[in-house]
Coordinates of C-alpha atoms in Angstrom, one line a residue:
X1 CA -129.5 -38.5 -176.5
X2 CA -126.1 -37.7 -175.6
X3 CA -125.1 -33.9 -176.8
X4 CA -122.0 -31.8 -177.4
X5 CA -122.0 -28.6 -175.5
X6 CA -122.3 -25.5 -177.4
X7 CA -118.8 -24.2 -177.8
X8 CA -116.7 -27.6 -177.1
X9 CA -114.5 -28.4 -179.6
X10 CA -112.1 -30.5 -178.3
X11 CA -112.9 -32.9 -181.0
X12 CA -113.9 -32.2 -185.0
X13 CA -114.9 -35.5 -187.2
X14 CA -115.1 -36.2 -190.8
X15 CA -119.3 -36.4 -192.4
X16 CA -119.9 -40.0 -193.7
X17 CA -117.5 -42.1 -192.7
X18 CA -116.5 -44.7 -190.3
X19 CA -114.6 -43.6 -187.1
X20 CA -111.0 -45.3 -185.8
X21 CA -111.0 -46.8 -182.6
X22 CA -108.9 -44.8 -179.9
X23 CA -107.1 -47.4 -177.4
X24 CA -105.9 -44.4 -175.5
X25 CA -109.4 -42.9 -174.7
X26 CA -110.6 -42.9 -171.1
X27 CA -113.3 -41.4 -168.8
X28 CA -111.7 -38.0 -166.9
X29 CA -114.6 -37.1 -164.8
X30 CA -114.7 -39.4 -161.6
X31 CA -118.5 -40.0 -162.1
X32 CA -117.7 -42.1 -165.1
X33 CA -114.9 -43.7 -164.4
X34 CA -117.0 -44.6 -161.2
X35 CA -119.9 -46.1 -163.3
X36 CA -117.7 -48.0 -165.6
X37 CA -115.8 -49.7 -162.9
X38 CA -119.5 -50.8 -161.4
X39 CA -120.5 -51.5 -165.0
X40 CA -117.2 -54.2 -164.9
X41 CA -118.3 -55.9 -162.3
X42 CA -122.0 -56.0 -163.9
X43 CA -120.5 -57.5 -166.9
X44 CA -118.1 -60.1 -165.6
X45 CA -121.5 -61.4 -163.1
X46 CA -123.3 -61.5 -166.6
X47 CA -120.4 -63.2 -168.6
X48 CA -120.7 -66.4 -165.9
X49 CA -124.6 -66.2 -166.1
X50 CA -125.2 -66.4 -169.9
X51 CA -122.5 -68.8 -170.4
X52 CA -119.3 -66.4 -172.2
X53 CA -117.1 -67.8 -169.0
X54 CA -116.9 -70.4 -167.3
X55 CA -115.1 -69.0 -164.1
X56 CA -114.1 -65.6 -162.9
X57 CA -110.9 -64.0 -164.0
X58 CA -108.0 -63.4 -161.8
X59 CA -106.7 -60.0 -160.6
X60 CA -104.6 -59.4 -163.6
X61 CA -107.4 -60.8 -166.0
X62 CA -110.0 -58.4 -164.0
X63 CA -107.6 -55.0 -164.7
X64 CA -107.0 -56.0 -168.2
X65 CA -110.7 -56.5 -168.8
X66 CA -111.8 -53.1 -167.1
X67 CA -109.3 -51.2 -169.2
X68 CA -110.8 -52.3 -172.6
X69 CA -114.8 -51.9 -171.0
X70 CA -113.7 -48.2 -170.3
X71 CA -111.7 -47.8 -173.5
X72 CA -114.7 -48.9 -175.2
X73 CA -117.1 -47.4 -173.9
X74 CA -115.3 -44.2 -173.7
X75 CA -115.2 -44.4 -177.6
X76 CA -118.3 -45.1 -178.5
X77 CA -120.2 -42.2 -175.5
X78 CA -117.4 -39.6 -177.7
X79 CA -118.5 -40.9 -181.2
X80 CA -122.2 -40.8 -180.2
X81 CA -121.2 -37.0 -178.9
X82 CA -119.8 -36.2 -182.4
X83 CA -122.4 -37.5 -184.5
X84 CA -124.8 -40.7 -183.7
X85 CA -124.9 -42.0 -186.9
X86 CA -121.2 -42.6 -187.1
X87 CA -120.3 -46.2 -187.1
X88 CA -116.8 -47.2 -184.8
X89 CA -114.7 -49.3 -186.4
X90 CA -113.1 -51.7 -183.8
X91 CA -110.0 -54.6 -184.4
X92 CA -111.0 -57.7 -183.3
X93 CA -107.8 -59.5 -186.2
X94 CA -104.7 -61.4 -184.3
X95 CA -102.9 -58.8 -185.7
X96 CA -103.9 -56.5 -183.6
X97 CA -104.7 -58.1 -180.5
X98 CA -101.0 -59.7 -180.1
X99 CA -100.2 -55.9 -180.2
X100 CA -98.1 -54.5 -177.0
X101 CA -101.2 -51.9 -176.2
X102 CA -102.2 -53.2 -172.8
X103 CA -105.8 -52.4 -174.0
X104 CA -106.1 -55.6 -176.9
X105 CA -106.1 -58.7 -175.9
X106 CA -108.7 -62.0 -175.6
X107 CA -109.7 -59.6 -172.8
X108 CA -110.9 -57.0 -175.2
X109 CA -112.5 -59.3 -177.8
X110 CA -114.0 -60.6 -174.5
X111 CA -114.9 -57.0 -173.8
X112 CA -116.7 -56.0 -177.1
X113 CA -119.1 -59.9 -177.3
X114 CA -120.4 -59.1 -173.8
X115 CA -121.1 -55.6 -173.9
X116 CA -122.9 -56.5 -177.1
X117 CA -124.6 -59.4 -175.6
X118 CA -127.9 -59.2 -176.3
X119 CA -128.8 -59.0 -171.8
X120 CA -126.7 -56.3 -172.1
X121 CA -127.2 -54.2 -175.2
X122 CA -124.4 -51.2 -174.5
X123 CA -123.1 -51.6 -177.9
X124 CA -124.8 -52.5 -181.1
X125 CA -122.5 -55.0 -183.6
X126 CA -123.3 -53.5 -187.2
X127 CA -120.8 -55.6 -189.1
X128 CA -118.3 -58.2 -188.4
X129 CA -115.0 -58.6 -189.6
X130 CA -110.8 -59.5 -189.2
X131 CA -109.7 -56.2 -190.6
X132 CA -109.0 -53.0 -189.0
X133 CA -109.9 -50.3 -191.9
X134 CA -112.3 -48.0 -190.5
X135 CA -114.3 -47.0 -193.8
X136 CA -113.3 -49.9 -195.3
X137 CA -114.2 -53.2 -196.2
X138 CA -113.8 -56.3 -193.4
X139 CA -113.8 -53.8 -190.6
X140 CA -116.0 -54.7 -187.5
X141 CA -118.1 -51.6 -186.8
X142 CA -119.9 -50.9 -183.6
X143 CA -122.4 -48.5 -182.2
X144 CA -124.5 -47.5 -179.0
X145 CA -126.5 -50.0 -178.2
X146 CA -130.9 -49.7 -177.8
X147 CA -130.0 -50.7 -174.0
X148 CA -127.0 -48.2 -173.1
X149 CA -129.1 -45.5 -171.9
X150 CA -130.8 -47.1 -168.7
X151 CA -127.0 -49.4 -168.6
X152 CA -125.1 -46.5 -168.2
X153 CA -126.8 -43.7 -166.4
X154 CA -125.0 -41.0 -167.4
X155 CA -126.1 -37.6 -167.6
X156 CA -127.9 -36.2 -170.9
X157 CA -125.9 -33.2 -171.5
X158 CA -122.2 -34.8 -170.8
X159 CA -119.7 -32.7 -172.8
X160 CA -116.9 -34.0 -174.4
X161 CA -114.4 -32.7 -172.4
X162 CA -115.6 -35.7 -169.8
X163 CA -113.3 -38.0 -171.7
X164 CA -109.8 -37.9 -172.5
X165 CA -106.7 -40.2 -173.6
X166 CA -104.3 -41.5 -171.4
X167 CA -100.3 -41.4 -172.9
X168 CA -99.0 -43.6 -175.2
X169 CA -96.4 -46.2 -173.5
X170 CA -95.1 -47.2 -176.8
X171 CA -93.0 -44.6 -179.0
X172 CA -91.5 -46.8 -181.5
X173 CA -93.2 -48.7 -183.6
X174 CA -91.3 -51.3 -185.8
X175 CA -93.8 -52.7 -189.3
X176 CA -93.0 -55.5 -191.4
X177 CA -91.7 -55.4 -195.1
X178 CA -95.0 -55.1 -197.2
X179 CA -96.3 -58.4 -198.0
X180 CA -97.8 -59.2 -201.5
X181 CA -100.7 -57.2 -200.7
X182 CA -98.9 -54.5 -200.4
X183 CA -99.5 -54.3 -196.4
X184 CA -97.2 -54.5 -193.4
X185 CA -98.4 -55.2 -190.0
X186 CA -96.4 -54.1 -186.4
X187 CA -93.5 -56.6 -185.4
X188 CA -92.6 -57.4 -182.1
X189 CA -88.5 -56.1 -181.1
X190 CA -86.4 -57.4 -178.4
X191 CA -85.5 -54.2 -176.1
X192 CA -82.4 -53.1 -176.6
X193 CA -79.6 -49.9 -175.2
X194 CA -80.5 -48.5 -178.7
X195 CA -84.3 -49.0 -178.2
X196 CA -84.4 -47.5 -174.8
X197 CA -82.4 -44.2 -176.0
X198 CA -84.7 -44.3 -178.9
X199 CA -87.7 -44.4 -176.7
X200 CA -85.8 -42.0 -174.0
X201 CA -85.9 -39.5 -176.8
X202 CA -89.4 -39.4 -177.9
X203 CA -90.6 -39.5 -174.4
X204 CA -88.4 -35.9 -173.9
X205 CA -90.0 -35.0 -177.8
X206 CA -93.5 -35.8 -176.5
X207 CA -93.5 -34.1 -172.8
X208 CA -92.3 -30.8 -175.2
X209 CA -95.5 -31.1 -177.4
X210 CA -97.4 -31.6 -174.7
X211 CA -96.7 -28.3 -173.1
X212 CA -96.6 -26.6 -176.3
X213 CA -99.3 -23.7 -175.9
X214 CA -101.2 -24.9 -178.9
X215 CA -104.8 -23.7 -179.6
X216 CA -107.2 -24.1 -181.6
X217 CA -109.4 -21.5 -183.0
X218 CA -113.1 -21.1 -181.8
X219 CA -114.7 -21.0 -185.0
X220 CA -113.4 -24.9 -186.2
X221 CA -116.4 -26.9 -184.5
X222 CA -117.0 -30.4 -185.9
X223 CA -116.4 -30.0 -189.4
X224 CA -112.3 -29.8 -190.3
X225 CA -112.1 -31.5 -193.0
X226 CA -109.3 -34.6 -192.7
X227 CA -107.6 -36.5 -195.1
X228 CA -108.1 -39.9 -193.2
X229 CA -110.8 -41.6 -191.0
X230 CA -109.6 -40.4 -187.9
X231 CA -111.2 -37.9 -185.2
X232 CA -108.9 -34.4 -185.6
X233 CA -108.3 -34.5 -182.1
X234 CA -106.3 -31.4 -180.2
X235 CA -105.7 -34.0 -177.5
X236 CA -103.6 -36.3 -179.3
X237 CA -100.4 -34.0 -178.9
X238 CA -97.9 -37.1 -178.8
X239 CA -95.8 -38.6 -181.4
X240 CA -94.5 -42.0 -182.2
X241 CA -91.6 -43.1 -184.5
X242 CA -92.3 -45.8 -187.1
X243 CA -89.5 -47.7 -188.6
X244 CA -89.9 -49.7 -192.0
X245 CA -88.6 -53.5 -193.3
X246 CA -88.2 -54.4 -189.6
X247 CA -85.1 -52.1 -189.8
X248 CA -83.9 -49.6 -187.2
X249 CA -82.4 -48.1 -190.3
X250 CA -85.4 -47.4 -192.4
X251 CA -88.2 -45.1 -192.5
X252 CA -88.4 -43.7 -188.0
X253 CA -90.8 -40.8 -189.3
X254 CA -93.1 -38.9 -186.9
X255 CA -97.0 -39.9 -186.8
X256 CA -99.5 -39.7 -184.1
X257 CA -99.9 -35.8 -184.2
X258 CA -103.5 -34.6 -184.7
X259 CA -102.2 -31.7 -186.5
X260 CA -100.7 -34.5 -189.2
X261 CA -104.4 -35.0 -190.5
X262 CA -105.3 -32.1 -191.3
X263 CA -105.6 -30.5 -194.6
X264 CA -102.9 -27.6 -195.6
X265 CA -105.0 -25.1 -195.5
X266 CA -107.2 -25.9 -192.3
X267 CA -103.9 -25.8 -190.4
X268 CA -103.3 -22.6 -191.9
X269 CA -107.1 -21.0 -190.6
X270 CA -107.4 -23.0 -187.3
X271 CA -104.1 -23.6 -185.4
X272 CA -102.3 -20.9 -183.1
X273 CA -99.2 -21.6 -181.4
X274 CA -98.6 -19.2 -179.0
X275 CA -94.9 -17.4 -178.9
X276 CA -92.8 -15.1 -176.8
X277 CA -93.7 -12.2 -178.7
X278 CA -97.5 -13.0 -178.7
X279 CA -98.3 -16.0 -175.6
X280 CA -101.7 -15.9 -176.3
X281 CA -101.2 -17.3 -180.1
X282 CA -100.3 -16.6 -183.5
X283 CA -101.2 -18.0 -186.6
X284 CA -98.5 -20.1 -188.1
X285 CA -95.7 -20.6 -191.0
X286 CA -94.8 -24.4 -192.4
X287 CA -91.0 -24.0 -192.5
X288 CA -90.1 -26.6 -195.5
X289 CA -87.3 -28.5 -196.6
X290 CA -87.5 -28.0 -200.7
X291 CA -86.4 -31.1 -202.6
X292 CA -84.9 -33.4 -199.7
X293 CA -85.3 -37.0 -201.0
X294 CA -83.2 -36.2 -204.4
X295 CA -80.8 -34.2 -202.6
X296 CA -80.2 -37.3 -200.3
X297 CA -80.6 -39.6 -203.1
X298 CA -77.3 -37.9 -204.7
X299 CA -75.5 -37.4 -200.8
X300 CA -75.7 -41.1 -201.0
X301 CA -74.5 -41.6 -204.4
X302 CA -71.6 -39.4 -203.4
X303 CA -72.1 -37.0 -206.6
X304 CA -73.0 -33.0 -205.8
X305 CA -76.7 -32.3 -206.9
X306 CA -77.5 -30.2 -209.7
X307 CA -78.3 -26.7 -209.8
X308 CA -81.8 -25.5 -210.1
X309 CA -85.1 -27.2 -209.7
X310 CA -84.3 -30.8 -209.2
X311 CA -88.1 -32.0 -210.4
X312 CA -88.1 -29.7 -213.0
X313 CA -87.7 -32.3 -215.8
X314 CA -90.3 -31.9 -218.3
X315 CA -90.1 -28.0 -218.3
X316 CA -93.6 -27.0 -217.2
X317 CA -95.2 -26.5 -213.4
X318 CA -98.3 -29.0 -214.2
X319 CA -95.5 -31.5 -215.1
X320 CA -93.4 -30.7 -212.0
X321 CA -96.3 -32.1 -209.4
X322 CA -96.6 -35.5 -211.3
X323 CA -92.2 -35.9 -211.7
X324 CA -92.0 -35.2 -207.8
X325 CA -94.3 -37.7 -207.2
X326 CA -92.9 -40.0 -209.6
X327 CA -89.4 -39.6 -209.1
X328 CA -90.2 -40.7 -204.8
X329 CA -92.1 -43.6 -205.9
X330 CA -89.1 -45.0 -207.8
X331 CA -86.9 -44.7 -204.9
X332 CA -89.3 -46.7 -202.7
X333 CA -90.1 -49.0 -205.4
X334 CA -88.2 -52.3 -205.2
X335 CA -87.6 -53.1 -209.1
X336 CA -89.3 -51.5 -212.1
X337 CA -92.6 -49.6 -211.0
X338 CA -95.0 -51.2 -213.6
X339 CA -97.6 -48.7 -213.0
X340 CA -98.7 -45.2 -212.4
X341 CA -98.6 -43.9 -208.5
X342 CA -101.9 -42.6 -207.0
X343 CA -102.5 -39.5 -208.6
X344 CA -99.8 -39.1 -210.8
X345 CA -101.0 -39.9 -214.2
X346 CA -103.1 -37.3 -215.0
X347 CA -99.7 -34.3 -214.6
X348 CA -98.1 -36.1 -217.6
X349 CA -100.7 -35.4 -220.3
X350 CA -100.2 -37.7 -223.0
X351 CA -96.7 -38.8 -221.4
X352 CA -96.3 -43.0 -220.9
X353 CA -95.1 -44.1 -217.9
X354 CA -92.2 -46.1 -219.2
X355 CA -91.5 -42.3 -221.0
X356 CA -91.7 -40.6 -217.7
X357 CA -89.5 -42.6 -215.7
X358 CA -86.7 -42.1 -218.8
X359 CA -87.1 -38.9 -218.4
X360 CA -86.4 -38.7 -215.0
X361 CA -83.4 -41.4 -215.5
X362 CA -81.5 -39.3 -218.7
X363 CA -81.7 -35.8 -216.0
X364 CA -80.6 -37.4 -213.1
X365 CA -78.6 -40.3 -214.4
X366 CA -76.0 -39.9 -211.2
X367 CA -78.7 -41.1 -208.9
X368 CA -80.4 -43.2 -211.9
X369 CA -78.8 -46.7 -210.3
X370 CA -80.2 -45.7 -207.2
X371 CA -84.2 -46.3 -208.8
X372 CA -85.9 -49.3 -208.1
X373 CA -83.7 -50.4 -205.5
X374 CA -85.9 -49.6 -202.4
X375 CA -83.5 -46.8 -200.9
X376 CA -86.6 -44.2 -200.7
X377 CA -87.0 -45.8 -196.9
X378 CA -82.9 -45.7 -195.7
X379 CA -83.5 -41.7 -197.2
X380 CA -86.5 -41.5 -194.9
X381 CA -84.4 -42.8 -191.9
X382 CA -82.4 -39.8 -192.6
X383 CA -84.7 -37.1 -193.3
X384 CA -86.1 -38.3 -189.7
X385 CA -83.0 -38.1 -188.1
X386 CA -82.8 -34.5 -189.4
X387 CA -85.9 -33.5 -188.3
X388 CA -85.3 -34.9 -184.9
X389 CA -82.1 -32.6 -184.5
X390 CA -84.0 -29.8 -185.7
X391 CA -86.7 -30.4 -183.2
X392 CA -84.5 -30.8 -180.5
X393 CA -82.3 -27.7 -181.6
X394 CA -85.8 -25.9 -181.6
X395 CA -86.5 -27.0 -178.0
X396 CA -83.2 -25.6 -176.6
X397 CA -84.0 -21.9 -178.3
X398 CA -87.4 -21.5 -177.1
X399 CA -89.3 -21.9 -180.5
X400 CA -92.2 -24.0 -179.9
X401 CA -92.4 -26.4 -183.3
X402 CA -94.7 -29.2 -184.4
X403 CA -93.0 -32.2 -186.3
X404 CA -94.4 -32.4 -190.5
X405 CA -92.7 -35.0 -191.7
X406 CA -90.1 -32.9 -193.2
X407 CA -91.4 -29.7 -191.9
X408 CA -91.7 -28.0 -189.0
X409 CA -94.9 -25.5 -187.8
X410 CA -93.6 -22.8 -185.9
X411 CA -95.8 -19.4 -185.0
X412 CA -95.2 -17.0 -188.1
X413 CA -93.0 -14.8 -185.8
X414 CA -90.4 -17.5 -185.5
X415 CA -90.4 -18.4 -189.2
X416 CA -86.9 -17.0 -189.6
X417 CA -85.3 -17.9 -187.0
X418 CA -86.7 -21.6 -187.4
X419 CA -85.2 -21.5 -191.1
X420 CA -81.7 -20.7 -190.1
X421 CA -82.0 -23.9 -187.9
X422 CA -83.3 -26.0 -190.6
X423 CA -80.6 -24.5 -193.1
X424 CA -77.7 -24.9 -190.1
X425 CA -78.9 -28.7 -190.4
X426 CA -79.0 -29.5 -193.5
X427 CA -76.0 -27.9 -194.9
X428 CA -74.2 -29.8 -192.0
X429 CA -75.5 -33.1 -193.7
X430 CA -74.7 -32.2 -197.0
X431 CA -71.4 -30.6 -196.5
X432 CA -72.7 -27.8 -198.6
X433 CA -74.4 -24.2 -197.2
X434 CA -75.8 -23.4 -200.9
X435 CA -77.4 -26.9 -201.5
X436 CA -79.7 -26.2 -197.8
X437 CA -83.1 -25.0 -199.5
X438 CA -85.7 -24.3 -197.2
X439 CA -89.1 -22.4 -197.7
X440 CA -91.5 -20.6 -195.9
X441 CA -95.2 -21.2 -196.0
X442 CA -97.7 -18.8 -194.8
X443 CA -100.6 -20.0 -196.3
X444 CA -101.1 -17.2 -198.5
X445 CA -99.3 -13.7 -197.8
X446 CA -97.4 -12.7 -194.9
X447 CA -99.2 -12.4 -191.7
X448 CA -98.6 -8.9 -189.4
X449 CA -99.0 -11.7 -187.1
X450 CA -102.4 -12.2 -186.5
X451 CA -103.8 -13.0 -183.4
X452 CA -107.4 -13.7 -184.6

């Protein structure tokens, strides 16, 4: 049986649950990617024996089909490393497959039927489906194969650190309007002189976070706790922008960052970004815009925002959790929301919905036209386009910053600093220095910056 080193912790895994599939995973030691590309030609002889093909592939076909053999196999050899009785949920939909990731493809779904051919045995189908929800229903879910041991030859004691994921070509990713399901899928885009400076930008973003000296502490081994199905990963250091509606001028938030998935306060215990005043790592502050989306909501309807706490509209801090959550919702909903948001119900006590959302329309009746017309996402394009400045600006000073949606995590030494920039940036967009809240987040009281 495979094993993880004692000590590695490049990777950490959720208990119980099924796994995402990584395209971008690959062998790094030469050894393996040295038995995978033998295993390829194994496995294309096999495909032509027990009938899968009926001739051999061309050059292009044969490259195609040996980067989805090592991708997979890569995934499954690091799932098996986390914990063996993980399942790997794997796309197989058209969806998917018509994607621009040079890893899906027939070739793949070629890929994943031979290697869990029965001659062959490398991977183990558990379940078969069109859907790509790791955990959930309709997924196909693989695992190591009875077979793979005496297929692969690899060492018993290979650490993790023998894989690792190649860059993501594609930075922008453009999703359909949500269908009556409520789900979008990704939508091809012509290339455009917008598109490429998009792109141009996130490439400079990403080879930033890249050399960011970000650590992880010893003591997190392979039990963060995450809020999704996916692996918390200290590789994936890359970001991508995802744009809503098929619109250049919706949504464009930041998602691919490893530190995105982890809970608030394991970000707080386990990440150190190292600074000028301490290059070997400090813990780290969340620097916080407070109260963004209504403050666009009235920038756009060209009215000055209130004083005070704008989601303080039933008068109690219990109440304030559910109102900010409701109040977003309405400005993403397209027409009258008709039911509660996840996890919103139970801040209002007794309160109805249709009770709620008047009370939110009598205290903010400027914006209250603005509700139900789908806006939330053309506010998200620019919060986004904030955030990138900030970034940006935070590149040029020296302060190394991971993108939170509309947060930044800076080391605790640069928490200051970093706020002035966020302030500079918002003021700028709303034409007013005293409306630019932002907040400070240590995670509990302020460090003596901590090294530990």
């Amino acid at each position: 049986m495979l094993r993880v080193e004692e000590g590695s912790l490049e990777l950490a895994v959720q208990q119980n649950r099924t796994a995402f599939f990584d395209p971008h995973r690959r062998a790094a030691l030469p050894s393996i990617k040295a038995r995978i590309a033998s295993l390829v030609q194994e496995l294309e002889a096999r495909e032509l024996e027990v009938g899968l093909r009926t001739k051999r592939r061309g050059v292009i076909g044969h490259r195609k089909f040996a980067i989805a053999v090592e991708a997979i196999v890569s995934n499954v050899l690091v799932l098996t490393l986390l914990d063996p009785n993980r399942l790997l949920a794997v796309p197989r939909g058209h969806d998917m497959m018509s994607s621009r990731n040079e890893v899906y493809g027939s070739h793949f779904i070629d890929a994943l039927d031979v290697l869990a051919h029965p001659s062959v045995g490398i991977i183990e189908q558990v379940e078969k489906g069109s859907k790509f929800r790791p955990g959930g229903p309709q997924s196909t879910t693989i695992r190591l194969g009875p077979s793979s041991k005496s297929q692969l030859a690899l060492d018993a004691a290979l650490p993790v650190e023998a894989f690792t994921r190649v860059p993501n070509p594609s930075v922008l990713i453009m999703k359909s309007p949500k269908d009556g399901k409520g789900e979008s899928h990704e939508v091809q885009f012509k290339e455009t002189l917008k598109t490429r400076k998009l792109s141009k930008q996130l490439i400079q973003l990403n080879e930033w976070l890249s050399a960011i000296p970000l650590k992880v502490a010893p003591d997190a081994i392979v039990r963060l706790n995450a809020e999704s199905d996916e692996f918390i990963d200290p590789t994936r250091r890359t970001v991508r922008r995802i744009f809503n509606n098929a619109s250049w001028t919706q949504g464009g938030r930041l998602f691919g960052g490893f530190w995105e998935n982890m809970r608030r306060a394991d970000r707080f215990e386990y990440l150190r970004i190292g600074s000028a005043s301490h290059p070997e790592g400090e813990k780290i502050a969340n620097v916080d815009y407070g109260q963004l989306f209504p403050r666009l909501a009235y920038l756009r309807a060209g009215t000055p925002a209130p004083s005070g706490d704008l989601y303080d509209v039933l008068g109690n801090d219990e109440a304030r959790r559910g109102v900010k959550r409701l109040f977003n919702a309405m400005l993403f909903a397209d027409g009258e929301l008709r039911n509660w948001p996840r996890d919103t119900s139970q801040f209002f006590n007794d309160l109805g919905l249709r009770d709620a959302i008047s009370a939110i329309r009598i205290q903010h009746a400027p914006i209250a036209h603005l509700f139900g017309t789908g806006i939330g996402y053309q506010l998200m394009f620019t919060e986004s386009n904030l955030l990138m400045e900030v970034l940006f600006e935070l590149r040029g000073i020296g302060i190394s910053a991971l993108p939170l949606h509309d947060s930044v995590l800076v080391a605790c030494s640069e928490a200051d600093n970093t706020r002035e920039v966020l302030r500079r940036r918002l003021a700028e967009f709303l034409l007013s220095e005293e409306k630019a809240a932002v907040s400070i987040d240590y995670g509990g009281s302020k460090p003596n910056y901590a090294r530990t």
